[in-house]
Backbone as JSON, one array per atom type, in Angstrom:
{
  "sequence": "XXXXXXXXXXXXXXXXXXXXXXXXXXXXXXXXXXXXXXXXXXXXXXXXXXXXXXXXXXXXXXXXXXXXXXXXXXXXXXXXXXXXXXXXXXXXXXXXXXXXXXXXXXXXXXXXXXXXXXXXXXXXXXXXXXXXXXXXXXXXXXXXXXXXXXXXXX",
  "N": [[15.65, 21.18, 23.0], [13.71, 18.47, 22.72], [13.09, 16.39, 19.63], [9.53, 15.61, 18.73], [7.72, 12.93, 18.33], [5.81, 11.47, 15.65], [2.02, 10.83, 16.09], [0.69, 7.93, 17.5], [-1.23, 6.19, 14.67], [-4.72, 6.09, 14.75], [-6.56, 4.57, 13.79], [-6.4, 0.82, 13.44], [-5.83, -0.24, 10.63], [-4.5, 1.77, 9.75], [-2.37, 1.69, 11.28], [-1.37, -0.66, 10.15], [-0.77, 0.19, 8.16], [1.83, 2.04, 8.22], [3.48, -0.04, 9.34], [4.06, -1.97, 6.81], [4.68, 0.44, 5.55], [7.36, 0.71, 6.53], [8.54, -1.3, 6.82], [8.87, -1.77, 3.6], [10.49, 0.34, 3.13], [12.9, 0.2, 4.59], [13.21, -2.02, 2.42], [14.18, -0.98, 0.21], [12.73, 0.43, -1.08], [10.17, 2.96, -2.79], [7.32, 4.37, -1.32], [4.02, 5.12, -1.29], [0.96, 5.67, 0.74], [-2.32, 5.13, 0.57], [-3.36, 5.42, -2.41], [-4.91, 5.9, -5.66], [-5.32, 4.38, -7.98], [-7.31, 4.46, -9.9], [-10.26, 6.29, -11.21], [-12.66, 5.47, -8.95], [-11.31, 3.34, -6.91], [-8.47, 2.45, -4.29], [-6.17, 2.05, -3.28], [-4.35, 0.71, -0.03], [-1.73, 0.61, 0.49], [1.05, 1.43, -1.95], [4.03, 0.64, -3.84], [7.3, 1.58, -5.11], [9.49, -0.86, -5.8], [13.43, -0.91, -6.2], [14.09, -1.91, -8.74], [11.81, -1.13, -10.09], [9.66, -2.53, -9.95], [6.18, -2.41, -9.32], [4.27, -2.81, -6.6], [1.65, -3.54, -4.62], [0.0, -3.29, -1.6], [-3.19, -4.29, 0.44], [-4.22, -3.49, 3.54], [-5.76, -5.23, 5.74], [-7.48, -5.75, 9.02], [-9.07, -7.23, 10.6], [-11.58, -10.12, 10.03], [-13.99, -8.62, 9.49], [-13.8, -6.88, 7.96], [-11.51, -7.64, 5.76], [-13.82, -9.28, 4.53], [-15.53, -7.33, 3.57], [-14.64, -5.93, 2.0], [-14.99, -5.68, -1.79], [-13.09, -4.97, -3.68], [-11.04, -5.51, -3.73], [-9.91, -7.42, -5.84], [-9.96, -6.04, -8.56], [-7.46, -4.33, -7.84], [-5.3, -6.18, -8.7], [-4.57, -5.5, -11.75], [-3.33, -3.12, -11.49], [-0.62, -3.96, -10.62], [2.4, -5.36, -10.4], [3.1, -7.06, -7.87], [1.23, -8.44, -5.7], [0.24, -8.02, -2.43], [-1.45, -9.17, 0.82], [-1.39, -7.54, 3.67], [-1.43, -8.21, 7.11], [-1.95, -8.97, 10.72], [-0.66, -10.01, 13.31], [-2.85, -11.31, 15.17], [-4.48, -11.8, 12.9], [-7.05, -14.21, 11.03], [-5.15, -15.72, 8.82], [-6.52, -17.79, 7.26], [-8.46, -17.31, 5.52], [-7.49, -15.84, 3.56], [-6.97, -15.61, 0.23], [-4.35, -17.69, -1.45], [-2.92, -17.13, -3.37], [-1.67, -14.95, -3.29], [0.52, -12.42, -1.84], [1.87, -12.24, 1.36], [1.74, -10.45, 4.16], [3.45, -10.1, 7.65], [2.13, -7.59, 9.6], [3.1, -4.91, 11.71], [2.52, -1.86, 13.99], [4.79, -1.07, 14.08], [6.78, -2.17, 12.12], [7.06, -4.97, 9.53], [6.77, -8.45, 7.81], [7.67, -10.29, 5.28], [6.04, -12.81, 4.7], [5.23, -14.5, 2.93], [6.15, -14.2, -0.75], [4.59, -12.44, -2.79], [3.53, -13.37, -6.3], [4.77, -13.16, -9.5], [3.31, -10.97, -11.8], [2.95, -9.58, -14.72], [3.1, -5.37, -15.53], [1.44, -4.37, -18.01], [3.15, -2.28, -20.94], [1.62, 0.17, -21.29], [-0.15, 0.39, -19.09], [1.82, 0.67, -16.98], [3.45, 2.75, -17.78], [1.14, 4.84, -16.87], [0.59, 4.03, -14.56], [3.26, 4.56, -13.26], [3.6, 7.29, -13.46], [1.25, 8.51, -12.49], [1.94, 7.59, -9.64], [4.11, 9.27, -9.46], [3.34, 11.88, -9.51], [1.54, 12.09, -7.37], [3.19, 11.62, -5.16], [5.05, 13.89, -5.88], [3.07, 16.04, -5.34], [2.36, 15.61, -2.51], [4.97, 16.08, -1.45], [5.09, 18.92, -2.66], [2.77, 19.76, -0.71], [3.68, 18.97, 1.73], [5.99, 20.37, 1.97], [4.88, 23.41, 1.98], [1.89, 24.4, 2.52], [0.02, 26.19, 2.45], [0.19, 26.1, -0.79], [-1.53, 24.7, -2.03], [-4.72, 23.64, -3.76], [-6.89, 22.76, -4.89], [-6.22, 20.3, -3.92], [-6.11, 17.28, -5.18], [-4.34, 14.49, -3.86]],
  "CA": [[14.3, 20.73, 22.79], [13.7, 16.89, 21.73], [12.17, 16.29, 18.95], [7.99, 14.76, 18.74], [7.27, 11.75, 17.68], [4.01, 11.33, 15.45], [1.45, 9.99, 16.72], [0.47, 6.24, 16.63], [-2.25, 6.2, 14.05], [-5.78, 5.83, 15.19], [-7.46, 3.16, 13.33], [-5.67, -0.64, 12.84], [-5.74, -0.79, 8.9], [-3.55, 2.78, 9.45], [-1.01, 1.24, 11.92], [-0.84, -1.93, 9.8], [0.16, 1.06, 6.44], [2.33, 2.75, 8.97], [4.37, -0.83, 9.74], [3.76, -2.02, 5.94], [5.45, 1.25, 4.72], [8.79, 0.88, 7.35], [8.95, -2.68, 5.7], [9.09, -1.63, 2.35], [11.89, 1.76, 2.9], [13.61, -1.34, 4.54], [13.62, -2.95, 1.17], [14.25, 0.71, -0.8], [11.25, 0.79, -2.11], [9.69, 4.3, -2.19], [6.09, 4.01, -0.65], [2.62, 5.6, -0.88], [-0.17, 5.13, 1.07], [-4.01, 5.7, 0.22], [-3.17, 5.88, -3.94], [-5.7, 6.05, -6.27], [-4.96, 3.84, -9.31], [-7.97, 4.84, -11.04], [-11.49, 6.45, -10.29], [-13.53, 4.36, -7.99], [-10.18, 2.25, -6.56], [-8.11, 3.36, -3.64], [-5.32, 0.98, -2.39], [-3.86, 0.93, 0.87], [0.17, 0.88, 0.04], [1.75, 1.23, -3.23], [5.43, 1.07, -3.63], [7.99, 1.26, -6.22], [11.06, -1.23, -5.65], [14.92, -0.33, -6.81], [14.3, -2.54, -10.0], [10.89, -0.9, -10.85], [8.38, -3.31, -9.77], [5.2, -2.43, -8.48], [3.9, -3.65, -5.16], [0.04, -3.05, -4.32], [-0.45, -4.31, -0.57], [-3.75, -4.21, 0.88], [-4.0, -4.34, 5.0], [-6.48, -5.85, 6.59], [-7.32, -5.62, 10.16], [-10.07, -8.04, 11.34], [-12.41, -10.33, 9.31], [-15.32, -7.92, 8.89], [-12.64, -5.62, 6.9], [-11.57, -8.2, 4.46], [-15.3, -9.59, 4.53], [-16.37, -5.95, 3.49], [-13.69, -5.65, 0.53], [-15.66, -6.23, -2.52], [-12.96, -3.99, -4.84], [-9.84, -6.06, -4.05], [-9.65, -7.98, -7.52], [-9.92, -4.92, -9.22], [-6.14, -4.14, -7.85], [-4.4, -6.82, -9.54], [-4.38, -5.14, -12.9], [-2.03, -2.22, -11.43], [0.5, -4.03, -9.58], [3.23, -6.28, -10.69], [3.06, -7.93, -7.02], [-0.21, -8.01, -4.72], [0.07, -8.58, -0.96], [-2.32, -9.33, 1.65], [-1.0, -7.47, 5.0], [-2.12, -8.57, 8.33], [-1.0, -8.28, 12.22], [-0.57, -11.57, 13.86], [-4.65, -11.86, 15.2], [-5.82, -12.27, 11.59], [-7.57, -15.46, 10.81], [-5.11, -16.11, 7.82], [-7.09, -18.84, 6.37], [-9.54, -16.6, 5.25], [-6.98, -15.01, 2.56], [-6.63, -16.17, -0.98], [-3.12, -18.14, -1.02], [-1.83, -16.69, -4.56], [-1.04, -13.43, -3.47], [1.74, -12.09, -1.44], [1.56, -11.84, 2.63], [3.31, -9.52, 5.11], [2.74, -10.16, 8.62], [2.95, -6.31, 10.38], [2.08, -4.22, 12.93], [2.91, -0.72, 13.1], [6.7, -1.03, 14.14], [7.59, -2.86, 10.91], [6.16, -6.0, 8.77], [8.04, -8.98, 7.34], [7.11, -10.93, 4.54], [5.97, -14.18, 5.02], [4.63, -15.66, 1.44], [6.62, -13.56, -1.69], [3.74, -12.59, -4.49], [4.02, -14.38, -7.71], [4.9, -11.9, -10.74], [2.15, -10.56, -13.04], [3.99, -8.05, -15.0], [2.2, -4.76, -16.33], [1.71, -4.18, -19.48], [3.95, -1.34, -20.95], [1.27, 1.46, -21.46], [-0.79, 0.94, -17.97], [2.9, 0.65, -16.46], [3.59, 4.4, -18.06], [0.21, 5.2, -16.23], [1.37, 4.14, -13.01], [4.27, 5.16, -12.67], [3.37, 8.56, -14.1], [0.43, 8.97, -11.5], [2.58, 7.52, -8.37], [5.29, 10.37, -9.57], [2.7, 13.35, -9.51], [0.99, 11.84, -6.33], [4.34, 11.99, -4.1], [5.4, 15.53, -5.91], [2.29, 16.7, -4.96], [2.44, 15.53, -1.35], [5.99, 16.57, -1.03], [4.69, 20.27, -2.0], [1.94, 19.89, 0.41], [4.3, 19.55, 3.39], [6.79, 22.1, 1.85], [4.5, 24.86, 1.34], [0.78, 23.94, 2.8], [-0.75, 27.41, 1.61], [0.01, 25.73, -2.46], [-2.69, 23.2, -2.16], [-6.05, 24.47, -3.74], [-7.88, 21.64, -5.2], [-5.74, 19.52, -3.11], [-6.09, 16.6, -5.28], [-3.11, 13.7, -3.89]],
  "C": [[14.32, 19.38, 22.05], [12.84, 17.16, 21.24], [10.68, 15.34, 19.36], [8.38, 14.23, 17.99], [5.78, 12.2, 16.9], [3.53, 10.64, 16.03], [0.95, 9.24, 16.28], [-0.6, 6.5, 16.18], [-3.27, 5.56, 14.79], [-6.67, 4.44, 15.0], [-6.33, 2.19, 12.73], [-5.08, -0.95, 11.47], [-4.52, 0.3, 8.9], [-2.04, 2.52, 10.26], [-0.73, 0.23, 11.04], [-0.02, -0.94, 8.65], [1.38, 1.19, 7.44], [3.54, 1.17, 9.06], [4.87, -1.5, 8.35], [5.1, -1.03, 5.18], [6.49, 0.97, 5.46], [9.23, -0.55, 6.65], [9.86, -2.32, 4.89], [10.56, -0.57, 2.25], [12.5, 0.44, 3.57], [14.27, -1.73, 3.38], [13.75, -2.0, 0.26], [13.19, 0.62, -1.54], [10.86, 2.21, -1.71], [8.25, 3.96, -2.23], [5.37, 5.5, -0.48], [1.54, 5.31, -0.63], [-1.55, 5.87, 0.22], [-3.31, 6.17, -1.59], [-3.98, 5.4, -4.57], [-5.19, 5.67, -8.2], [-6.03, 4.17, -10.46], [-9.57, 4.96, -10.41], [-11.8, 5.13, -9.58], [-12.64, 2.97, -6.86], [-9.06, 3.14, -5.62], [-7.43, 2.2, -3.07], [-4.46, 1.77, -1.12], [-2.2, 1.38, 1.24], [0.53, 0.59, -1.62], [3.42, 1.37, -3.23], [6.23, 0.38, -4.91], [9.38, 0.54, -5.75], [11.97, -0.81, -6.68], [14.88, -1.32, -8.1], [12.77, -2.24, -10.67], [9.55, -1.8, -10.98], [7.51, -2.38, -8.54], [4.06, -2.96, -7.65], [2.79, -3.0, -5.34], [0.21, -4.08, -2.93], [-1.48, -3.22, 0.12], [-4.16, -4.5, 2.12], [-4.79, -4.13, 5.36], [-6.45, -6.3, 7.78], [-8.0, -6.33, 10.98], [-10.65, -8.9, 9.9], [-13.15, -9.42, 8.51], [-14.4, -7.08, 7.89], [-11.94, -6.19, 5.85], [-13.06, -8.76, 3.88], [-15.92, -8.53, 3.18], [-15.61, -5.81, 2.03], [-14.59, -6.25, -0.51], [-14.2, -5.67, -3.99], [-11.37, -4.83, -5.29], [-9.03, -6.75, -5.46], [-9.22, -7.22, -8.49], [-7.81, -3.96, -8.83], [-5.01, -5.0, -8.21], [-4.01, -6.55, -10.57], [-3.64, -3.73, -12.51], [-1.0, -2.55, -10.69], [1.29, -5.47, -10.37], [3.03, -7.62, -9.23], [2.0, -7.44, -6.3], [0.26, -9.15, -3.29], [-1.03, -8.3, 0.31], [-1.22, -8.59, 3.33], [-2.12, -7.18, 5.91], [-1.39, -8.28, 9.68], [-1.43, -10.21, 12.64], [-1.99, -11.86, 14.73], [-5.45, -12.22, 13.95], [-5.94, -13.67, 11.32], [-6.83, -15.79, 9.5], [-5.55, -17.18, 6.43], [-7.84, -18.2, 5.26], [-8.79, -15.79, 3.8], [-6.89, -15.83, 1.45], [-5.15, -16.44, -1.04], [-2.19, -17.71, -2.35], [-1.93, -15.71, -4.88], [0.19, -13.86, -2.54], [1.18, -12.47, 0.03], [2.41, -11.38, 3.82], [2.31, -9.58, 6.12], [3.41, -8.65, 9.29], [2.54, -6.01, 11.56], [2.77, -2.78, 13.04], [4.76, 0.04, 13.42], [7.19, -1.46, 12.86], [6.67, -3.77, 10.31], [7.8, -7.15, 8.34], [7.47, -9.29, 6.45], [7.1, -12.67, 4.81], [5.8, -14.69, 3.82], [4.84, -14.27, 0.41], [5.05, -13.54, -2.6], [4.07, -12.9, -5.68], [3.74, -12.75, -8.54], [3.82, -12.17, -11.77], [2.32, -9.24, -13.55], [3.35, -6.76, -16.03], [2.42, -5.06, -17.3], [2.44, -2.9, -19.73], [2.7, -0.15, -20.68], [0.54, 1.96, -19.67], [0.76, 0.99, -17.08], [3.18, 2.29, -16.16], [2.45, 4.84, -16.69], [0.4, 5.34, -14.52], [2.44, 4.78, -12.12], [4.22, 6.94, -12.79], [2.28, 9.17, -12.95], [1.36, 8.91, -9.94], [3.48, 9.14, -8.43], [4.09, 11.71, -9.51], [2.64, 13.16, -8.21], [2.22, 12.43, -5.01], [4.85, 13.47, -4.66], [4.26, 16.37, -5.3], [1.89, 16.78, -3.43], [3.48, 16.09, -1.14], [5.48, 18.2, -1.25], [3.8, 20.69, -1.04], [2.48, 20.51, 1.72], [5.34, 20.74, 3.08], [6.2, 23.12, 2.25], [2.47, 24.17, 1.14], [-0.05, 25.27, 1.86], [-0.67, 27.1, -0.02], [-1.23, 25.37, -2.48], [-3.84, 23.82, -2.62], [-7.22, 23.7, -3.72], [-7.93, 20.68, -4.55], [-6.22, 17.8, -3.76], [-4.86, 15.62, -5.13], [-3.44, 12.83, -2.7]]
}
């Protein structure tokens, strides 16, 4: 019996995570999508690189979808590096030029323009890293052992 494939994600912003995250395990980073740095804030990729920096990249799939972002700013204060990912139709002009930018799609991503370092502070650092580490234990028991989940907050 061969194994299934998953299937290609539905909506654009989820193939761009999907190419985004294969990047990043690329670059050993361990990667989570949809993470929740703090009520009301919900980034698209988070990932911890092998020296402990934290990445925040936000992917954007058309105009109207960076247009529509009003919250983006608000994710610079949990990420050591902030990147803009796109798929090779985005109007790059349109992006602010002192972040990061990974061009993807949902085979992979590269990086085109490195993000400049803005380095936590120690205590929201703790915070981060302390939430990312529940977030992925709590997904990893998910798929272990689906019947755990009650509240299913992750």
């Amino acid at each position: 019996m061969e194994p299934t494939l998953p299937p290609m994600p539905a909506l654009p912003g989820q193939r761009l995570q999907r190419g985004v995250a294969r990047l990043l395990r690329s670059l050993d980073h361990a990667v989570l999508t949809e993470f929740v740095p703090s009520r009301g804030l919900r980034v698209d990729v988070i990932s911890l690189s092998p020296k402990g920096e934290v990445w925040v990249i936000e992917c954007k799939s058309c105009r109207a979808d960076f247009a529509s972002d009003r919250k983006w700013q608000s994710y610079l204060d949990w990420c050591d590096r902030y990147f803009w990912a796109i798929d090779c139709d985005f109007p790059v002009d349109l992006l602010p030029e002192d972040a990061g930018l990974i061009l993807a799609d949902p085979y992979g991503g590269e990086i085109q323009r490195m993000a400049p370092e803005a380095k936590l502070a120690g205590a929201r650092r703790n915070k981060v890293l302390r939430d990312f580490a529940r977030a992925a234990a709590l997904r990893l028991q998910g798929l272990t052992d689906p019947e755990s989940i009650s509240a299913g907050v992750y």
